[in-house]
Amino acid sequence: MAGVVVALGGLLQGLIGFGLALVAVPLLALLDPALVPVPVLVVASAHAMMSLVREFGHVDWRGVGWAMLGRLPGTVVGIWIVDSLDPKSFGVVVGAAVLACVLLSVISWRPQPTPPSLVTAGVASGSFGTATSIGGPMVALLYQNQSGPQVRATLAAFFTLGSVVSIIGLTATGNVTAHQLWAGLALIPFLVAGFLLSGPLRKRFDAGGIRTPMLVVAGASAVVLIVRSALL
């Protein structure tokens, strides 16, 4: 069951650049709480690396650099959350913030990936991505008006670096076990299946425009964060 969940998440992220954690985190947490966040970070790292190889030429490296500048301190905050803070209140706040950004985007807001906005999104992504594995919407919203290949490639580069940083940080603070790492590795074949399925569907998906699906997934992730946090 966990493999099917990861495969579906891999398919979604292969199409729009993020969404793996949105699908995987709440369902895997129900199946086995030990599958979140470390195993999800492991499979997210693998997916990001494959996506980066597939669309390497479309990466906005300048944007990745600014976002990573925020991701590093955000990771420290995420580790602190795992160790000491009540994740319930934090999840509700972050989910509400993402949902507000989505609603503003639907009405009139057209965010751009500027250095200040990327650093801010990087901090938020690092914090919640490390704590719960769901950190994609914060950066993805800034690229909602860009082309599909650039969105997927840029997010893949950011996730590749960010997920590795999060795993290293959690390991250094004693929040990672061998069982969690092996669980993540065991899910990778299912992830690869979902990723490969997304390959032939990308161009057809891009032809209809990627902004609306991105906003739908970001909004859904915000609702998932709020509901999941409220139920903790």
mmCIF file of C-alpha atoms in Angstrom:
data_model
loop_
_atom_site.group_PDB
_atom_site.id
_atom_site.type_symbol
_atom_site.label_atom_id
_atom_site.label_comp_id
_atom_site.label_asym_id
_atom_site.label_seq_id
_atom_site.Cartn_x
_atom_site.Cartn_y
_atom_site.Cartn_z
ATOM 1 C CA MET A 1 0.000 0.000 0.000
ATOM 2 C CA ALA A 2 2.812 2.392 0.838
ATOM 3 C CA GLY A 3 4.400 1.633 -2.530
ATOM 4 C CA VAL A 4 1.229 2.495 -4.430
ATOM 5 C CA VAL A 5 0.970 5.773 -2.524
ATOM 6 C CA VAL A 6 4.563 6.671 -3.385
ATOM 7 C CA ALA A 7 4.045 5.731 -7.049
ATOM 8 C CA LEU A 8 1.054 8.064 -7.316
ATOM 9 C CA GLY A 9 3.016 10.838 -5.626
ATOM 10 C CA GLY A 10 5.920 10.275 -7.999
ATOM 11 C CA LEU A 11 3.581 10.549 -10.976
ATOM 12 C CA LEU A 12 2.112 13.840 -9.722
ATOM 13 C CA GLN A 13 5.491 15.390 -8.971
ATOM 14 C CA GLY A 14 6.810 14.233 -12.339
ATOM 15 C CA LEU A 15 4.033 16.231 -14.018
ATOM 16 C CA ILE A 16 4.019 19.536 -12.112
ATOM 17 C CA GLY A 17 7.270 19.565 -10.162
ATOM 18 C CA PHE A 18 5.962 18.938 -6.639
ATOM 19 C CA GLY A 19 3.208 17.040 -4.841
ATOM 20 C CA LEU A 20 4.938 13.800 -3.854
ATOM 21 C CA ALA A 21 4.861 14.675 -0.167
ATOM 22 C CA LEU A 22 1.291 15.975 -0.435
ATOM 23 C CA VAL A 23 0.097 12.538 -1.539
ATOM 24 C CA ALA A 24 2.500 10.465 0.524
ATOM 25 C CA VAL A 25 2.751 12.152 3.941
ATOM 26 C CA PRO A 26 -0.849 11.945 5.196
ATOM 27 C CA LEU A 27 -1.445 8.422 3.867
ATOM 28 C CA LEU A 28 1.906 7.004 4.959
ATOM 29 C CA ALA A 29 1.447 8.567 8.393
ATOM 30 C CA LEU A 30 -1.795 6.597 8.702
ATOM 31 C CA LEU A 31 -0.151 3.347 7.576
ATOM 32 C CA ASP A 32 2.924 3.741 9.773
ATOM 33 C CA PRO A 33 4.001 6.994 11.482
ATOM 34 C CA ALA A 34 7.639 5.865 11.217
ATOM 35 C CA LEU A 35 7.430 6.450 7.440
ATOM 36 C CA VAL A 36 7.316 10.244 8.038
ATOM 37 C CA PRO A 37 9.404 12.341 7.606
ATOM 38 C CA VAL A 38 12.689 10.485 6.947
ATOM 39 C CA PRO A 39 11.554 7.786 4.436
ATOM 40 C CA VAL A 40 9.581 10.430 2.519
ATOM 41 C CA LEU A 41 12.678 12.641 2.412
ATOM 42 C CA VAL A 42 14.649 9.679 1.029
ATOM 43 C CA VAL A 43 12.220 9.032 -1.823
ATOM 44 C CA ALA A 44 11.831 12.781 -2.440
ATOM 45 C CA SER A 45 15.608 13.044 -2.849
ATOM 46 C CA ALA A 46 15.605 10.180 -5.362
ATOM 47 C CA HIS A 47 12.747 11.694 -7.365
ATOM 48 C CA ALA A 48 14.398 15.112 -7.422
ATOM 49 C CA MET A 49 17.656 13.650 -8.732
ATOM 50 C CA MET A 50 15.863 11.810 -11.544
ATOM 51 C CA SER A 51 13.868 14.909 -12.490
ATOM 52 C CA LEU A 52 17.015 17.026 -12.464
ATOM 53 C CA VAL A 53 18.738 14.656 -14.882
ATOM 54 C CA ARG A 54 15.689 14.578 -17.154
ATOM 55 C CA GLU A 55 15.272 18.373 -17.501
ATOM 56 C CA PHE A 56 18.652 19.719 -16.402
ATOM 57 C CA GLY A 57 18.843 22.378 -19.111
ATOM 58 C CA HIS A 58 15.790 24.251 -17.799
ATOM 59 C CA VAL A 59 17.010 24.891 -14.230
ATOM 60 C CA ASP A 60 16.931 28.470 -12.934
ATOM 61 C CA TRP A 61 20.168 28.116 -10.978
ATOM 62 C CA ARG A 62 20.079 31.710 -9.765
ATOM 63 C CA GLY A 63 16.680 31.074 -8.188
ATOM 64 C CA VAL A 64 17.889 27.796 -6.673
ATOM 65 C CA GLY A 65 20.820 29.612 -5.074
ATOM 66 C CA TRP A 66 18.619 32.236 -3.412
ATOM 67 C CA ALA A 67 16.113 29.620 -2.232
ATOM 68 C CA MET A 68 18.893 27.473 -0.766
ATOM 69 C CA LEU A 69 20.185 30.523 1.095
ATOM 70 C CA GLY A 70 16.886 30.425 2.985
ATOM 71 C CA ARG A 71 16.651 26.628 3.109
ATOM 72 C CA LEU A 72 19.748 26.259 5.288
ATOM 73 C CA PRO A 73 18.482 28.294 8.289
ATOM 74 C CA GLY A 74 15.015 26.902 7.642
ATOM 75 C CA THR A 75 16.389 23.392 8.119
ATOM 76 C CA VAL A 76 17.695 24.368 11.549
ATOM 77 C CA VAL A 77 14.229 25.616 12.445
ATOM 78 C CA GLY A 78 12.712 22.364 11.161
ATOM 79 C CA ILE A 79 15.047 20.275 13.319
ATOM 80 C CA TRP A 80 14.122 22.400 16.324
ATOM 81 C CA ILE A 81 10.433 21.786 15.554
ATOM 82 C CA VAL A 82 11.017 18.019 15.432
ATOM 83 C CA ASP A 83 12.880 18.156 18.750
ATOM 84 C CA SER A 84 10.794 20.547 20.812
ATOM 85 C CA LEU A 85 7.944 22.511 19.236
ATOM 86 C CA ASP A 86 4.308 21.552 19.079
ATOM 87 C CA PRO A 87 3.886 20.602 15.391
ATOM 88 C CA LYS A 88 0.119 21.053 15.611
ATOM 89 C CA SER A 89 0.156 24.844 15.926
ATOM 90 C CA PHE A 90 3.024 25.220 13.465
ATOM 91 C CA GLY A 91 1.277 23.125 10.829
ATOM 92 C CA VAL A 92 -1.931 25.128 11.074
ATOM 93 C CA VAL A 93 -0.062 28.432 10.704
ATOM 94 C CA VAL A 94 1.976 27.311 7.698
ATOM 95 C CA GLY A 95 -1.009 25.666 6.025
ATOM 96 C CA ALA A 96 -3.083 28.815 6.475
ATOM 97 C CA ALA A 97 -0.270 30.933 5.013
ATOM 98 C CA VAL A 98 0.021 28.723 1.922
ATOM 99 C CA LEU A 99 -3.749 28.698 1.465
ATOM 100 C CA ALA A 100 -3.827 32.505 1.709
ATOM 101 C CA CYS A 101 -1.138 32.758 -0.983
ATOM 102 C CA VAL A 102 -3.116 30.444 -3.261
ATOM 103 C CA LEU A 103 -6.288 32.490 -2.810
ATOM 104 C CA LEU A 104 -4.402 35.710 -3.525
ATOM 105 C CA SER A 105 -2.938 34.140 -6.665
ATOM 106 C CA VAL A 106 -6.402 33.214 -7.899
ATOM 107 C CA ILE A 107 -7.668 36.753 -7.317
ATOM 108 C CA SER A 108 -4.860 39.044 -8.441
ATOM 109 C CA TRP A 109 -1.425 38.196 -6.998
ATOM 110 C CA ARG A 110 1.259 37.306 -9.533
ATOM 111 C CA PRO A 111 4.363 36.440 -7.497
ATOM 112 C CA GLN A 112 7.795 36.484 -9.091
ATOM 113 C CA PRO A 113 10.915 34.531 -8.095
ATOM 114 C CA THR A 114 12.859 37.568 -6.836
ATOM 115 C CA PRO A 115 15.780 37.149 -4.381
ATOM 116 C CA PRO A 116 13.822 38.325 -1.281
ATOM 117 C CA SER A 117 10.804 36.150 -2.073
ATOM 118 C CA LEU A 118 12.995 33.118 -2.838
ATOM 119 C CA VAL A 119 14.944 33.446 0.417
ATOM 120 C CA THR A 120 11.695 33.751 2.377
ATOM 121 C CA ALA A 121 10.172 30.758 0.595
ATOM 122 C CA GLY A 122 13.394 28.818 1.181
ATOM 123 C CA VAL A 123 13.211 29.407 4.924
ATOM 124 C CA ALA A 124 9.579 28.269 5.019
ATOM 125 C CA SER A 125 10.301 25.258 2.822
ATOM 126 C CA GLY A 126 13.289 24.232 4.926
ATOM 127 C CA SER A 127 11.350 24.547 8.159
ATOM 128 C CA PHE A 128 8.298 22.557 7.228
ATOM 129 C CA GLY A 129 10.036 20.303 4.713
ATOM 130 C CA THR A 130 12.396 19.082 7.427
ATOM 131 C CA ALA A 131 9.676 18.732 10.054
ATOM 132 C CA THR A 132 7.014 16.997 7.941
ATOM 133 C CA SER A 133 8.466 16.491 4.403
ATOM 134 C CA ILE A 134 5.933 18.938 2.901
ATOM 135 C CA GLY A 135 7.912 21.960 1.746
ATOM 136 C CA GLY A 136 7.226 22.249 -1.977
ATOM 137 C CA PRO A 137 4.319 24.706 -2.220
ATOM 138 C CA MET A 138 6.287 27.618 -0.733
ATOM 139 C CA VAL A 139 8.796 27.747 -3.595
ATOM 140 C CA ALA A 140 6.463 26.370 -6.287
ATOM 141 C CA LEU A 141 4.041 29.286 -5.893
ATOM 142 C CA LEU A 142 6.780 31.700 -6.966
ATOM 143 C CA TYR A 143 7.193 29.842 -10.271
ATOM 144 C CA GLN A 144 3.508 29.433 -11.075
ATOM 145 C CA ASN A 145 3.764 31.667 -14.158
ATOM 146 C CA GLN A 146 6.830 29.955 -15.614
ATOM 147 C CA SER A 147 6.925 27.122 -18.156
ATOM 148 C CA GLY A 148 6.390 23.537 -17.079
ATOM 149 C CA PRO A 149 9.973 22.398 -17.815
ATOM 150 C CA GLN A 150 11.471 25.305 -15.861
ATOM 151 C CA VAL A 151 9.169 24.690 -12.890
ATOM 152 C CA ARG A 152 9.957 20.978 -12.737
ATOM 153 C CA ALA A 153 13.706 21.382 -13.291
ATOM 154 C CA THR A 154 14.152 24.246 -10.838
ATOM 155 C CA LEU A 155 12.143 22.563 -8.097
ATOM 156 C CA ALA A 156 14.050 19.327 -8.733
ATOM 157 C CA ALA A 157 17.381 21.100 -8.227
ATOM 158 C CA PHE A 158 16.091 22.786 -5.070
ATOM 159 C CA PHE A 159 14.638 19.544 -3.681
ATOM 160 C CA THR A 160 17.821 17.588 -4.477
ATOM 161 C CA LEU A 161 19.924 19.950 -2.396
ATOM 162 C CA GLY A 162 17.284 20.692 0.230
ATOM 163 C CA SER A 163 16.292 17.097 0.962
ATOM 164 C CA VAL A 164 19.899 16.052 1.384
ATOM 165 C CA VAL A 165 20.495 18.970 3.779
ATOM 166 C CA SER A 166 17.401 18.005 5.782
ATOM 167 C CA ILE A 167 18.434 14.345 6.036
ATOM 168 C CA ILE A 168 21.957 15.292 7.123
ATOM 169 C CA GLY A 169 20.597 17.713 9.717
ATOM 170 C CA LEU A 170 18.150 15.165 11.140
ATOM 171 C CA THR A 171 20.871 12.504 11.206
ATOM 172 C CA ALA A 172 23.301 14.779 13.030
ATOM 173 C CA THR A 173 20.714 15.437 15.748
ATOM 174 C CA GLY A 174 19.796 11.773 16.244
ATOM 175 C CA ASN A 175 16.414 11.871 14.502
ATOM 176 C CA VAL A 176 17.218 9.254 11.850
ATOM 177 C CA THR A 177 17.332 5.474 12.313
ATOM 178 C CA ALA A 178 18.621 2.715 10.039
ATOM 179 C CA HIS A 179 15.081 1.303 9.846
ATOM 180 C CA GLN A 180 13.767 4.605 8.470
ATOM 181 C CA LEU A 181 16.502 4.773 5.823
ATOM 182 C CA TRP A 182 15.864 1.186 4.716
ATOM 183 C CA ALA A 183 12.118 1.886 4.563
ATOM 184 C CA GLY A 184 12.786 4.822 2.259
ATOM 185 C CA LEU A 185 15.080 2.754 0.026
ATOM 186 C CA ALA A 186 12.479 -0.031 -0.168
ATOM 187 C CA LEU A 187 9.949 2.459 -1.591
ATOM 188 C CA ILE A 188 12.213 3.737 -4.382
ATOM 189 C CA PRO A 189 11.222 1.067 -6.992
ATOM 190 C CA PHE A 190 7.597 2.215 -6.670
ATOM 191 C CA LEU A 191 8.745 5.817 -6.984
ATOM 192 C CA VAL A 192 10.620 5.006 -10.186
ATOM 193 C CA ALA A 193 7.466 3.445 -11.655
ATOM 194 C CA GLY A 194 5.467 6.624 -11.027
ATOM 195 C CA PHE A 195 8.285 8.794 -12.353
ATOM 196 C CA LEU A 196 8.584 6.812 -15.590
ATOM 197 C CA LEU A 197 4.833 6.997 -16.120
ATOM 198 C CA SER A 198 5.001 10.794 -15.939
ATOM 199 C CA GLY A 199 7.529 10.933 -18.795
ATOM 200 C CA PRO A 200 5.236 10.520 -21.820
ATOM 201 C CA LEU A 201 2.485 12.596 -20.169
ATOM 202 C CA ARG A 202 4.539 15.771 -19.537
ATOM 203 C CA LYS A 203 4.175 17.498 -22.899
ATOM 204 C CA ARG A 204 0.469 16.778 -23.104
ATOM 205 C CA PHE A 205 0.088 18.116 -19.579
ATOM 206 C CA ASP A 206 2.137 21.263 -20.322
ATOM 207 C CA ALA A 207 0.026 22.049 -23.367
ATOM 208 C CA GLY A 208 -2.943 22.829 -21.121
ATOM 209 C CA GLY A 209 -0.927 25.151 -18.879
ATOM 210 C CA ILE A 210 0.688 24.290 -15.566
ATOM 211 C CA ARG A 211 -0.414 27.232 -13.398
ATOM 212 C CA THR A 212 -3.910 25.978 -12.536
ATOM 213 C CA PRO A 213 -2.799 22.441 -11.570
ATOM 214 C CA MET A 214 -0.023 23.947 -9.444
ATOM 215 C CA LEU A 215 -2.466 26.167 -7.558
ATOM 216 C CA VAL A 216 -4.860 23.253 -7.049
ATOM 217 C CA VAL A 217 -2.110 21.036 -5.636
ATOM 218 C CA ALA A 218 -0.693 23.853 -3.476
ATOM 219 C CA GLY A 219 -4.160 24.598 -2.097
ATOM 220 C CA ALA A 220 -4.787 20.922 -1.434
ATOM 221 C CA SER A 221 -1.458 20.630 0.359
ATOM 222 C CA ALA A 222 -2.379 23.567 2.588
ATOM 223 C CA VAL A 223 -5.673 21.916 3.516
ATOM 224 C CA VAL A 224 -3.856 18.626 4.198
ATOM 225 C CA LEU A 225 -1.383 20.428 6.459
ATOM 226 C CA ILE A 226 -4.139 22.140 8.404
ATOM 227 C CA VAL A 227 -6.272 19.018 8.818
ATOM 228 C CA ARG A 228 -3.332 16.752 9.622
ATOM 229 C CA SER A 229 -1.966 19.218 12.168
ATOM 230 C CA ALA A 230 -5.364 19.642 13.787
ATOM 231 C CA LEU A 231 -5.640 15.865 14.208
ATOM 232 C CA LEU A 232 -2.216 15.451 15.821
#
